[in-house]
């Protein structure tokens, strides 16, 4: 089938303002970011003399358990830009597109637990159109329409050198050491791709290796507020392999980090999610040189951990190695305009549908978050 042009449409309650957008994902290319563009639909009769403004914002939310007890949530606007779109400004410099800053974080959120409620820790982007007497006047919810968008990164074109780490461990009462080398088959992996870890163990010591355990660890560091790091194992291979004293082992282990196997795990970082759409484990963060990491909200990285469990008379010990790698989406193939179908499919946000999925007393005008997302009708089958 030919691809369809999907148009996302949302209108405020009093019908004064509506927003049409051709996409909700905007790509961060490290040195530049896609401009955020769309169409604002205005009903002059419903405006009753009010002006129309559009705001692009980047918001960081961080809530901890001890904060939730006293009902306090940390929220900070990392970026806010507002433009008047009606009546049109005479000053053209004030009416042109505002460049999406290239020093902002990408959309990411920490997955809540099964029983968590409310906003979770997230970096989120939002387009808001509203009608008001002035930019600083109080904005009525019924005159406001909000649409969540995502800022995403794709994998670079060039692969880095395949990473490898090795170590030599000496033991008391052993004349010879244990040598371990771990190498990955490449530096960059795409989501859903199997990781091959090549493990080479030369055990010249008098110790016995009882087990070899490999895992993929996701490290999500909240750099803006607390510098807390959340290390979560997103895949594990408990091999049961042993290497006796004086023996060797050469083996390739396979690892596959997937959100599907971690959906109930609280605190795992996810790529920004729009409500009722699926997502995946968060992609590795790529930062433009010179940008302060402290303003980037949540930084994500990955590593393969290899642990050797060493047996001995005094109990077990461990030898561990860490091999960092990058996990991202490949760049989507460009679709030529000539290959696009002329038909437009409008993805409308139906409030009647929302009332059916929202809990009693929940306000359907309340702003969504990145991983909880925005009000979105189900996709067509």
C-alpha positions as a LaTeX table, in Angstrom:
\begin{tabular}{lrrr}
\hline
Residue & $x$ (\AA) & $y$ (\AA) & $z$ (\AA) \\
\hline
Unk1 & 0.00 & 0.00 & 0.00 \\
Unk2 & 1.09 & 3.56 & $-0.61$ \\
Unk3 & 1.82 & 5.57 & 2.54 \\
Unk4 & $-0.86$ & 7.99 & 3.65 \\
Unk5 & $-0.43$ & 11.59 & 4.75 \\
Unk6 & $-1.69$ & 11.61 & 8.34 \\
Unk7 & $-2.83$ & 14.99 & 9.67 \\
Unk8 & $-3.27$ & 15.33 & 13.44 \\
Unk9 & $-6.18$ & 17.59 & 14.35 \\
Unk10 & $-7.34$ & 18.96 & 17.69 \\
Unk11 & $-9.79$ & 21.78 & 18.53 \\
Unk12 & $-10.46$ & 23.55 & 21.82 \\
Unk13 & $-13.86$ & 23.33 & 23.53 \\
Unk14 & $-15.14$ & 26.76 & 22.52 \\
Unk15 & $-14.09$ & 26.11 & 18.87 \\
Unk16 & $-12.11$ & 29.36 & 18.70 \\
Unk17 & $-8.77$ & 27.68 & 17.98 \\
Unk18 & $-7.70$ & 24.42 & 16.35 \\
Unk19 & $-4.32$ & 22.87 & 15.50 \\
Unk20 & $-3.38$ & 20.77 & 12.47 \\
Unk21 & 0.03 & 19.05 & 12.35 \\
Unk22 & 1.49 & 16.77 & 9.70 \\
Unk23 & 3.77 & 14.99 & 12.18 \\
Unk24 & 4.45 & 14.74 & 15.89 \\
Unk25 & 8.08 & 13.58 & 15.76 \\
Unk26 & 10.77 & 16.20 & 15.18 \\
Unk27 & 14.33 & 15.05 & 14.59 \\
Unk28 & 17.35 & 16.30 & 16.51 \\
Unk29 & 20.37 & 16.02 & 14.20 \\
Unk30 & 22.72 & 17.19 & 16.99 \\
Unk31 & 23.76 & 20.34 & 15.11 \\
Unk32 & 20.20 & 21.29 & 14.12 \\
Unk33 & 16.60 & 20.34 & 14.86 \\
Unk34 & 13.57 & 20.12 & 12.55 \\
Unk35 & 11.46 & 23.29 & 12.72 \\
Unk36 & 8.11 & 22.77 & 14.42 \\
Unk37 & 5.41 & 23.74 & 11.96 \\
Unk38 & 1.68 & 23.30 & 11.69 \\
Unk39 & $-1.55$ & 25.12 & 10.86 \\
Unk40 & $-3.69$ & 27.03 & 13.35 \\
Unk41 & $-7.41$ & 27.10 & 12.53 \\
Unk42 & $-9.14$ & 30.24 & 13.82 \\
Unk43 & $-12.84$ & 31.09 & 14.08 \\
Unk44 & $-13.03$ & 34.93 & 14.33 \\
Unk45 & $-16.65$ & 34.80 & 15.49 \\
Unk46 & $-15.80$ & 32.48 & 18.41 \\
Unk47 & $-12.81$ & 34.65 & 19.32 \\
Unk48 & $-15.03$ & 37.56 & 20.39 \\
Unk49 & $-12.19$ & 40.02 & 19.86 \\
Unk50 & $-9.49$ & 37.94 & 21.53 \\
Unk51 & $-6.04$ & 37.34 & 20.04 \\
Unk52 & $-4.52$ & 33.94 & 19.26 \\
Unk53 & $-1.12$ & 32.75 & 20.47 \\
Unk54 & 0.95 & 29.58 & 20.00 \\
Unk55 & 3.47 & 28.33 & 22.54 \\
Unk56 & 6.21 & 25.72 & 22.21 \\
Unk57 & 7.52 & 24.45 & 25.53 \\
Unk58 & 9.95 & 21.86 & 26.87 \\
Unk59 & 9.12 & 20.76 & 30.40 \\
Unk60 & 11.05 & 18.61 & 32.85 \\
Unk61 & 9.14 & 16.82 & 35.59 \\
Unk62 & 10.75 & 14.97 & 38.46 \\
Unk63 & 8.83 & 13.37 & 41.31 \\
Unk64 & 10.33 & 11.16 & 43.97 \\
Unk65 & 8.60 & 8.92 & 46.50 \\
Unk66 & 9.34 & 11.25 & 49.42 \\
Unk67 & 7.96 & 14.17 & 47.38 \\
Unk68 & 4.77 & 12.30 & 46.60 \\
Unk69 & 4.08 & 11.84 & 50.32 \\
Unk70 & 3.73 & 15.58 & 50.87 \\
Unk71 & 2.15 & 16.18 & 47.48 \\
Unk72 & 5.00 & 18.16 & 45.93 \\
Unk73 & 6.21 & 17.63 & 42.37 \\
Unk74 & 9.24 & 19.26 & 40.80 \\
Unk75 & 8.51 & 20.93 & 37.46 \\
Unk76 & 10.74 & 23.20 & 35.42 \\
Unk77 & 10.35 & 24.81 & 32.01 \\
Unk78 & 13.57 & 24.25 & 30.07 \\
Unk79 & 12.29 & 26.25 & 27.10 \\
Unk80 & 9.29 & 28.46 & 26.37 \\
Unk81 & 8.56 & 30.42 & 23.20 \\
Unk82 & 5.26 & 32.21 & 22.48 \\
Unk83 & 4.16 & 33.83 & 19.21 \\
Unk84 & 1.06 & 35.82 & 18.32 \\
Unk85 & $-0.51$ & 34.37 & 15.18 \\
Unk86 & $-3.77$ & 36.37 & 15.03 \\
Unk87 & $-4.17$ & 39.19 & 14.25 \\
Unk88 & $-1.00$ & 38.86 & 12.15 \\
Unk89 & 1.89 & 40.96 & 13.41 \\
Unk90 & 3.17 & 43.70 & 11.16 \\
Unk91 & 6.72 & 43.01 & 12.33 \\
Unk92 & 7.74 & 40.08 & 10.14 \\
Unk93 & 10.76 & 39.31 & 12.35 \\
Unk94 & 8.37 & 38.44 & 15.16 \\
Unk95 & 6.13 & 36.31 & 12.97 \\
Unk96 & 8.71 & 33.93 & 11.47 \\
Unk97 & 9.42 & 30.43 & 12.71 \\
Unk98 & 11.35 & 30.19 & 15.95 \\
Unk99 & 14.26 & 27.79 & 15.59 \\
Unk100 & 14.00 & 24.70 & 17.74 \\
Unk101 & 17.03 & 25.02 & 20.06 \\
Unk102 & 19.66 & 22.31 & 19.59 \\
Unk103 & 20.65 & 22.30 & 23.27 \\
Unk104 & 17.47 & 20.72 & 24.63 \\
Unk105 & 17.05 & 17.08 & 25.71 \\
Unk106 & 15.13 & 14.53 & 23.69 \\
Unk107 & 11.75 & 13.20 & 24.80 \\
Unk108 & 12.26 & 10.57 & 27.48 \\
Unk109 & 10.36 & 9.32 & 30.54 \\
Unk110 & 10.95 & 6.89 & 33.38 \\
Unk111 & 8.41 & 4.09 & 33.29 \\
Unk112 & 6.01 & 4.16 & 36.26 \\
Unk113 & 5.26 & 1.11 & 38.34 \\
Unk114 & 1.99 & $-0.80$ & 37.91 \\
Unk115 & 0.32 & 1.11 & 40.76 \\
Unk116 & 1.90 & 4.55 & 40.29 \\
Unk117 & $-0.46$ & 7.43 & 39.56 \\
Unk118 & 0.04 & 10.98 & 38.32 \\
Unk119 & 2.90 & 12.50 & 36.40 \\
Unk120 & 6.19 & 10.64 & 36.35 \\
Unk121 & 9.74 & 11.77 & 35.75 \\
Unk122 & 9.87 & 12.93 & 32.13 \\
Unk123 & 11.13 & 15.40 & 29.57 \\
Unk124 & 8.20 & 16.42 & 27.39 \\
Unk125 & 7.43 & 18.85 & 24.57 \\
Unk126 & 4.10 & 20.55 & 23.99 \\
Unk127 & 2.43 & 22.79 & 21.43 \\
Unk128 & $-0.30$ & 24.98 & 22.92 \\
Unk129 & $-2.61$ & 27.29 & 20.98 \\
Unk130 & $-4.94$ & 29.59 & 22.90 \\
Unk131 & $-7.10$ & 32.67 & 22.56 \\
Unk132 & $-6.87$ & 35.47 & 25.11 \\
Unk133 & $-7.06$ & 39.24 & 25.42 \\
Unk134 & $-3.26$ & 39.38 & 25.63 \\
Unk135 & $-0.29$ & 37.04 & 25.94 \\
Unk136 & $-0.09$ & 37.63 & 29.70 \\
Unk137 & $-3.83$ & 37.43 & 30.39 \\
Unk138 & $-5.33$ & 34.46 & 32.21 \\
Unk139 & $-5.93$ & 31.65 & 29.74 \\
Unk140 & $-9.19$ & 29.73 & 29.88 \\
Unk141 & $-9.01$ & 25.95 & 29.46 \\
Unk142 & $-11.96$ & 25.93 & 27.10 \\
Unk143 & $-10.06$ & 28.36 & 24.83 \\
Unk144 & $-6.87$ & 26.28 & 24.85 \\
Unk145 & $-5.75$ & 23.30 & 22.77 \\
Unk146 & $-2.63$ & 21.28 & 23.58 \\
Unk147 & $-0.79$ & 18.73 & 21.49 \\
Unk148 & 2.19 & 16.71 & 22.66 \\
Unk149 & 5.11 & 16.30 & 20.27 \\
Unk150 & 8.38 & 14.41 & 20.49 \\
Unk151 & 11.99 & 15.39 & 19.93 \\
Unk152 & 13.85 & 12.30 & 18.73 \\
Unk153 & 17.33 & 11.32 & 17.59 \\
Unk154 & 18.33 & 8.71 & 15.04 \\
Unk155 & 21.51 & 6.72 & 14.79 \\
Unk156 & 24.49 & 8.39 & 13.07 \\
Unk157 & 25.47 & 7.23 & 9.60 \\
Unk158 & 28.89 & 5.97 & 10.65 \\
Unk159 & 29.59 & 3.02 & 12.95 \\
Unk160 & 32.23 & 3.42 & 15.60 \\
Unk161 & 34.92 & 0.82 & 16.23 \\
Unk162 & 33.56 & $-2.37$ & 17.89 \\
Unk163 & 34.19 & $-1.91$ & 21.62 \\
Unk164 & 36.23 & $-4.36$ & 23.66 \\
Unk165 & 37.48 & $-4.52$ & 27.24 \\
Unk166 & 39.96 & $-6.86$ & 28.86 \\
Unk167 & 41.39 & $-7.34$ & 32.32 \\
Unk168 & 43.91 & $-9.50$ & 34.15 \\
Unk169 & 43.20 & $-10.60$ & 37.72 \\
Unk170 & 45.86 & $-11.86$ & 40.12 \\
Unk171 & 44.93 & $-13.97$ & 43.13 \\
Unk172 & 46.72 & $-14.58$ & 46.40 \\
Unk173 & 48.32 & $-18.02$ & 46.50 \\
Unk174 & 48.14 & $-18.30$ & 42.69 \\
Unk175 & 51.29 & $-18.07$ & 40.55 \\
Unk176 & 49.42 & $-17.21$ & 37.36 \\
Unk177 & 46.54 & $-14.79$ & 36.64 \\
Unk178 & 43.07 & $-14.96$ & 35.15 \\
Unk179 & 42.70 & $-13.08$ & 31.85 \\
Unk180 & 39.32 & $-12.06$ & 30.43 \\
Unk181 & 38.45 & $-10.22$ & 27.21 \\
Unk182 & 34.95 & $-9.17$ & 26.10 \\
Unk183 & 34.26 & $-7.72$ & 22.64 \\
Unk184 & 31.00 & $-6.75$ & 20.93 \\
Unk185 & 30.54 & $-7.30$ & 17.21 \\
Unk186 & 29.75 & $-3.60$ & 16.69 \\
Unk187 & 29.40 & $-0.32$ & 18.54 \\
Unk188 & 25.92 & 0.74 & 17.42 \\
Unk189 & 22.81 & $-1.44$ & 17.66 \\
Unk190 & 19.27 & $-0.71$ & 16.56 \\
Unk191 & 16.28 & $-1.32$ & 18.81 \\
Unk192 & 15.25 & $-4.98$ & 18.47 \\
Unk193 & 18.68 & $-6.10$ & 17.26 \\
Unk194 & 20.54 & $-8.96$ & 18.96 \\
Unk195 & 23.85 & $-8.10$ & 20.65 \\
Unk196 & 26.66 & $-10.62$ & 20.23 \\
Unk197 & 29.20 & $-10.56$ & 23.06 \\
Unk198 & 32.41 & $-12.48$ & 22.40 \\
Unk199 & 33.89 & $-13.70$ & 25.70 \\
Unk200 & 37.43 & $-15.10$ & 25.86 \\
Unk201 & 38.57 & $-16.47$ & 29.23 \\
Unk202 & 42.06 & $-17.82$ & 29.89 \\
Unk203 & 42.09 & $-19.13$ & 33.43 \\
Unk204 & 45.73 & $-19.82$ & 34.34 \\
Unk205 & 44.97 & $-19.27$ & 38.02 \\
Unk206 & 44.25 & $-21.96$ & 40.60 \\
Unk207 & 40.69 & $-20.65$ & 41.04 \\
Unk208 & 37.56 & $-22.16$ & 39.53 \\
Unk209 & 35.03 & $-19.96$ & 37.72 \\
Unk210 & 31.62 & $-21.21$ & 38.83 \\
Unk211 & 29.44 & $-19.13$ & 36.53 \\
Unk212 & 29.48 & $-16.51$ & 33.75 \\
Unk213 & 26.65 & $-13.96$ & 33.89 \\
Unk214 & 26.03 & $-11.32$ & 31.22 \\
Unk215 & 23.53 & $-8.48$ & 31.29 \\
Unk216 & 22.56 & $-5.35$ & 29.41 \\
Unk217 & 22.33 & $-2.42$ & 31.82 \\
Unk218 & 20.53 & 0.81 & 31.06 \\
Unk219 & 21.85 & 3.85 & 32.92 \\
Unk220 & 19.44 & 6.80 & 33.17 \\
Unk221 & 20.96 & 9.82 & 34.92 \\
Unk222 & 18.69 & 12.67 & 35.99 \\
Unk223 & 21.28 & 15.40 & 35.47 \\
Unk224 & 19.09 & 18.46 & 35.87 \\
Unk225 & 17.78 & 18.18 & 39.39 \\
Unk226 & 19.50 & 15.57 & 41.51 \\
Unk227 & 22.12 & 13.75 & 39.40 \\
Unk228 & 20.46 & 10.50 & 40.47 \\
Unk229 & 21.41 & 7.48 & 38.36 \\
Unk230 & 19.02 & 4.61 & 37.76 \\
Unk231 & 20.82 & 1.44 & 36.64 \\
Unk232 & 18.35 & $-1.14$ & 35.35 \\
Unk233 & 19.12 & $-4.56$ & 33.91 \\
Unk234 & 17.04 & $-4.86$ & 30.73 \\
Unk235 & 18.30 & $-8.30$ & 29.67 \\
Unk236 & 20.30 & $-11.04$ & 31.36 \\
Unk237 & 22.01 & $-14.30$ & 30.41 \\
Unk238 & 22.80 & $-16.50$ & 33.42 \\
Unk239 & 24.80 & $-19.02$ & 31.44 \\
Unk240 & 25.84 & $-21.48$ & 34.15 \\
Unk241 & 29.14 & $-21.89$ & 32.27 \\
Unk242 & 32.13 & $-22.87$ & 34.40 \\
Unk243 & 35.85 & $-22.65$ & 33.71 \\
Unk244 & 38.09 & $-24.78$ & 35.88 \\
Unk245 & 41.61 & $-23.84$ & 36.92 \\
Unk246 & 44.00 & $-24.04$ & 33.95 \\
Unk247 & 41.16 & $-24.14$ & 31.37 \\
Unk248 & 39.91 & $-21.70$ & 28.73 \\
Unk249 & 36.54 & $-20.66$ & 27.34 \\
Unk250 & 35.69 & $-18.95$ & 24.09 \\
Unk251 & 32.00 & $-18.33$ & 23.54 \\
Unk252 & 29.59 & $-15.89$ & 21.87 \\
Unk253 & 26.64 & $-14.90$ & 24.07 \\
Unk254 & 23.47 & $-13.32$ & 22.70 \\
Unk255 & 21.56 & $-10.53$ & 24.43 \\
Unk256 & 18.37 & $-8.78$ & 23.36 \\
Unk257 & 17.18 & $-5.73$ & 25.36 \\
Unk258 & 13.46 & $-5.17$ & 24.74 \\
Unk259 & 10.74 & $-3.18$ & 26.48 \\
Unk260 & 8.39 & $-6.14$ & 25.94 \\
Unk261 & 10.31 & $-8.03$ & 28.63 \\
Unk262 & 10.38 & $-5.07$ & 31.04 \\
Unk263 & 6.90 & $-3.57$ & 30.98 \\
Unk264 & 6.33 & $-3.90$ & 34.73 \\
Unk265 & 9.74 & $-2.51$ & 35.70 \\
Unk266 & 9.50 & 0.83 & 37.47 \\
Unk267 & 12.10 & 3.44 & 36.56 \\
Unk268 & 13.22 & 2.12 & 33.17 \\
Unk269 & 13.81 & 4.97 & 30.72 \\
Unk270 & 11.60 & 5.00 & 27.62 \\
Unk271 & 11.66 & 7.03 & 24.46 \\
Unk272 & 9.00 & 9.73 & 24.59 \\
Unk273 & 5.57 & 8.16 & 24.23 \\
Unk274 & 2.33 & 9.66 & 22.96 \\
Unk275 & $-0.77$ & 8.31 & 24.68 \\
Unk276 & $-2.23$ & 5.10 & 23.17 \\
Unk277 & 0.91 & 4.62 & 21.07 \\
Unk278 & 3.60 & 2.09 & 21.80 \\
Unk279 & 7.21 & 3.02 & 22.53 \\
Unk280 & 10.51 & 1.33 & 23.30 \\
Unk281 & 13.49 & 1.49 & 25.61 \\
Unk282 & 15.01 & 4.97 & 25.56 \\
Unk283 & 17.65 & 5.57 & 22.92 \\
Unk284 & 21.21 & 6.46 & 23.88 \\
Unk285 & 21.71 & 10.20 & 24.35 \\
Unk286 & 23.94 & 12.00 & 21.85 \\
Unk287 & 24.97 & 15.45 & 23.03 \\
Unk288 & 26.22 & 18.35 & 20.95 \\
Unk289 & 29.73 & 19.38 & 21.91 \\
Unk290 & 29.75 & 22.33 & 24.29 \\
Unk291 & 26.20 & 21.83 & 25.60 \\
Unk292 & 25.95 & 21.73 & 29.38 \\
Unk293 & 24.74 & 18.27 & 30.36 \\
Unk294 & 23.14 & 19.74 & 33.49 \\
Unk295 & 20.29 & 21.20 & 31.42 \\
Unk296 & 19.56 & 18.02 & 29.49 \\
Unk297 & 17.12 & 16.51 & 31.97 \\
Unk298 & 17.71 & 12.76 & 31.59 \\
Unk299 & 20.78 & 11.22 & 29.96 \\
Unk300 & 20.62 & 7.58 & 28.83 \\
Unk301 & 23.45 & 5.15 & 28.09 \\
Unk302 & 23.91 & 1.38 & 27.80 \\
Unk303 & 26.58 & $-1.17$ & 28.66 \\
Unk304 & 27.07 & $-4.93$ & 28.56 \\
Unk305 & 28.13 & $-6.25$ & 31.96 \\
Unk306 & 30.07 & $-9.51$ & 32.24 \\
Unk307 & 30.53 & $-11.05$ & 35.69 \\
Unk308 & 32.63 & $-14.09$ & 36.49 \\
Unk309 & 31.69 & $-15.79$ & 39.75 \\
Unk310 & 34.92 & $-17.12$ & 41.29 \\
Unk311 & 34.77 & $-19.97$ & 43.79 \\
Unk312 & 37.15 & $-20.32$ & 46.71 \\
Unk313 & 37.58 & $-21.71$ & 50.19 \\
Unk314 & 36.78 & $-18.34$ & 51.72 \\
Unk315 & 33.63 & $-17.90$ & 49.67 \\
Unk316 & 32.79 & $-16.54$ & 46.23 \\
Unk317 & 34.11 & $-13.37$ & 44.61 \\
Unk318 & 33.47 & $-11.61$ & 41.32 \\
Unk319 & 35.42 & $-10.28$ & 38.38 \\
Unk320 & 33.43 & $-7.78$ & 36.31 \\
Unk321 & 33.84 & $-5.98$ & 33.00 \\
Unk322 & 31.74 & $-3.21$ & 31.41 \\
Unk323 & 31.49 & $-2.68$ & 27.65 \\
Unk324 & 29.60 & 0.47 & 26.57 \\
Unk325 & 27.56 & 0.57 & 23.36 \\
Unk326 & 24.95 & 2.72 & 21.63 \\
Unk327 & 21.28 & 1.76 & 21.17 \\
Unk328 & 19.18 & 3.85 & 18.76 \\
Unk329 & 16.71 & 3.81 & 15.88 \\
Unk330 & 18.02 & 3.83 & 12.29 \\
Unk331 & 17.18 & 6.86 & 10.21 \\
Unk332 & 13.89 & 6.24 & 8.41 \\
Unk333 & 14.09 & 6.03 & 4.66 \\
Unk334 & 13.06 & 9.25 & 2.97 \\
Unk335 & 9.79 & 9.00 & 1.04 \\
Unk336 & 9.65 & 10.96 & $-2.18$ \\
Unk337 & 6.68 & 13.25 & $-2.63$ \\
Unk338 & 5.88 & 11.48 & $-5.90$ \\
Unk339 & 5.48 & 8.24 & $-3.95$ \\
Unk340 & 3.09 & 9.73 & $-1.42$ \\
Unk341 & $-0.61$ & 9.09 & $-1.82$ \\
Unk342 & $-2.73$ & 12.19 & $-2.31$ \\
Unk343 & $-5.29$ & 11.03 & 0.22 \\
Unk344 & $-5.14$ & 12.80 & 3.60 \\
Unk345 & $-6.10$ & 10.89 & 6.74 \\
Unk346 & $-7.18$ & 13.14 & 9.63 \\
Unk347 & $-6.30$ & 11.75 & 13.05 \\
Unk348 & $-8.90$ & 13.58 & 15.15 \\
Unk349 & $-8.85$ & 13.79 & 18.94 \\
Unk350 & $-12.37$ & 12.84 & 19.96 \\
Unk351 & $-13.41$ & 13.95 & 23.42 \\
Unk352 & $-16.28$ & 11.44 & 23.50 \\
Unk353 & $-13.67$ & 8.71 & 23.16 \\
Unk354 & $-11.48$ & 10.29 & 25.84 \\
Unk355 & $-14.33$ & 10.36 & 28.36 \\
Unk356 & $-14.63$ & 6.62 & 27.95 \\
Unk357 & $-10.98$ & 5.92 & 28.80 \\
Unk358 & $-10.50$ & 8.51 & 31.52 \\
Unk359 & $-11.32$ & 7.97 & 35.14 \\
Unk360 & $-14.17$ & 9.78 & 36.85 \\
Unk361 & $-13.39$ & 13.39 & 37.61 \\
Unk362 & $-10.39$ & 13.52 & 35.29 \\
Unk363 & $-10.14$ & 16.69 & 33.24 \\
Unk364 & $-9.73$ & 15.98 & 29.53 \\
Unk365 & $-8.05$ & 19.34 & 29.11 \\
Unk366 & $-5.32$ & 18.48 & 31.54 \\
Unk367 & $-1.92$ & 18.44 & 29.88 \\
Unk368 & $-0.51$ & 15.00 & 29.13 \\
Unk369 & 3.05 & 13.86 & 29.69 \\
Unk370 & 5.57 & 12.31 & 27.34 \\
Unk371 & 5.12 & 8.73 & 28.34 \\
Unk372 & 1.48 & 9.08 & 29.22 \\
Unk373 & 1.12 & 11.22 & 26.14 \\
Unk374 & $-1.67$ & 13.35 & 24.80 \\
Unk375 & $-5.28$ & 12.65 & 23.96 \\
Unk376 & $-5.22$ & 10.53 & 20.87 \\
Unk377 & $-7.87$ & 8.44 & 19.14 \\
Unk378 & $-6.92$ & 4.85 & 18.32 \\
Unk379 & $-5.02$ & 4.19 & 15.14 \\
Unk380 & $-6.83$ & 2.70 & 12.21 \\
Unk381 & $-6.32$ & $-1.02$ & 11.86 \\
\hline
\end{tabular}
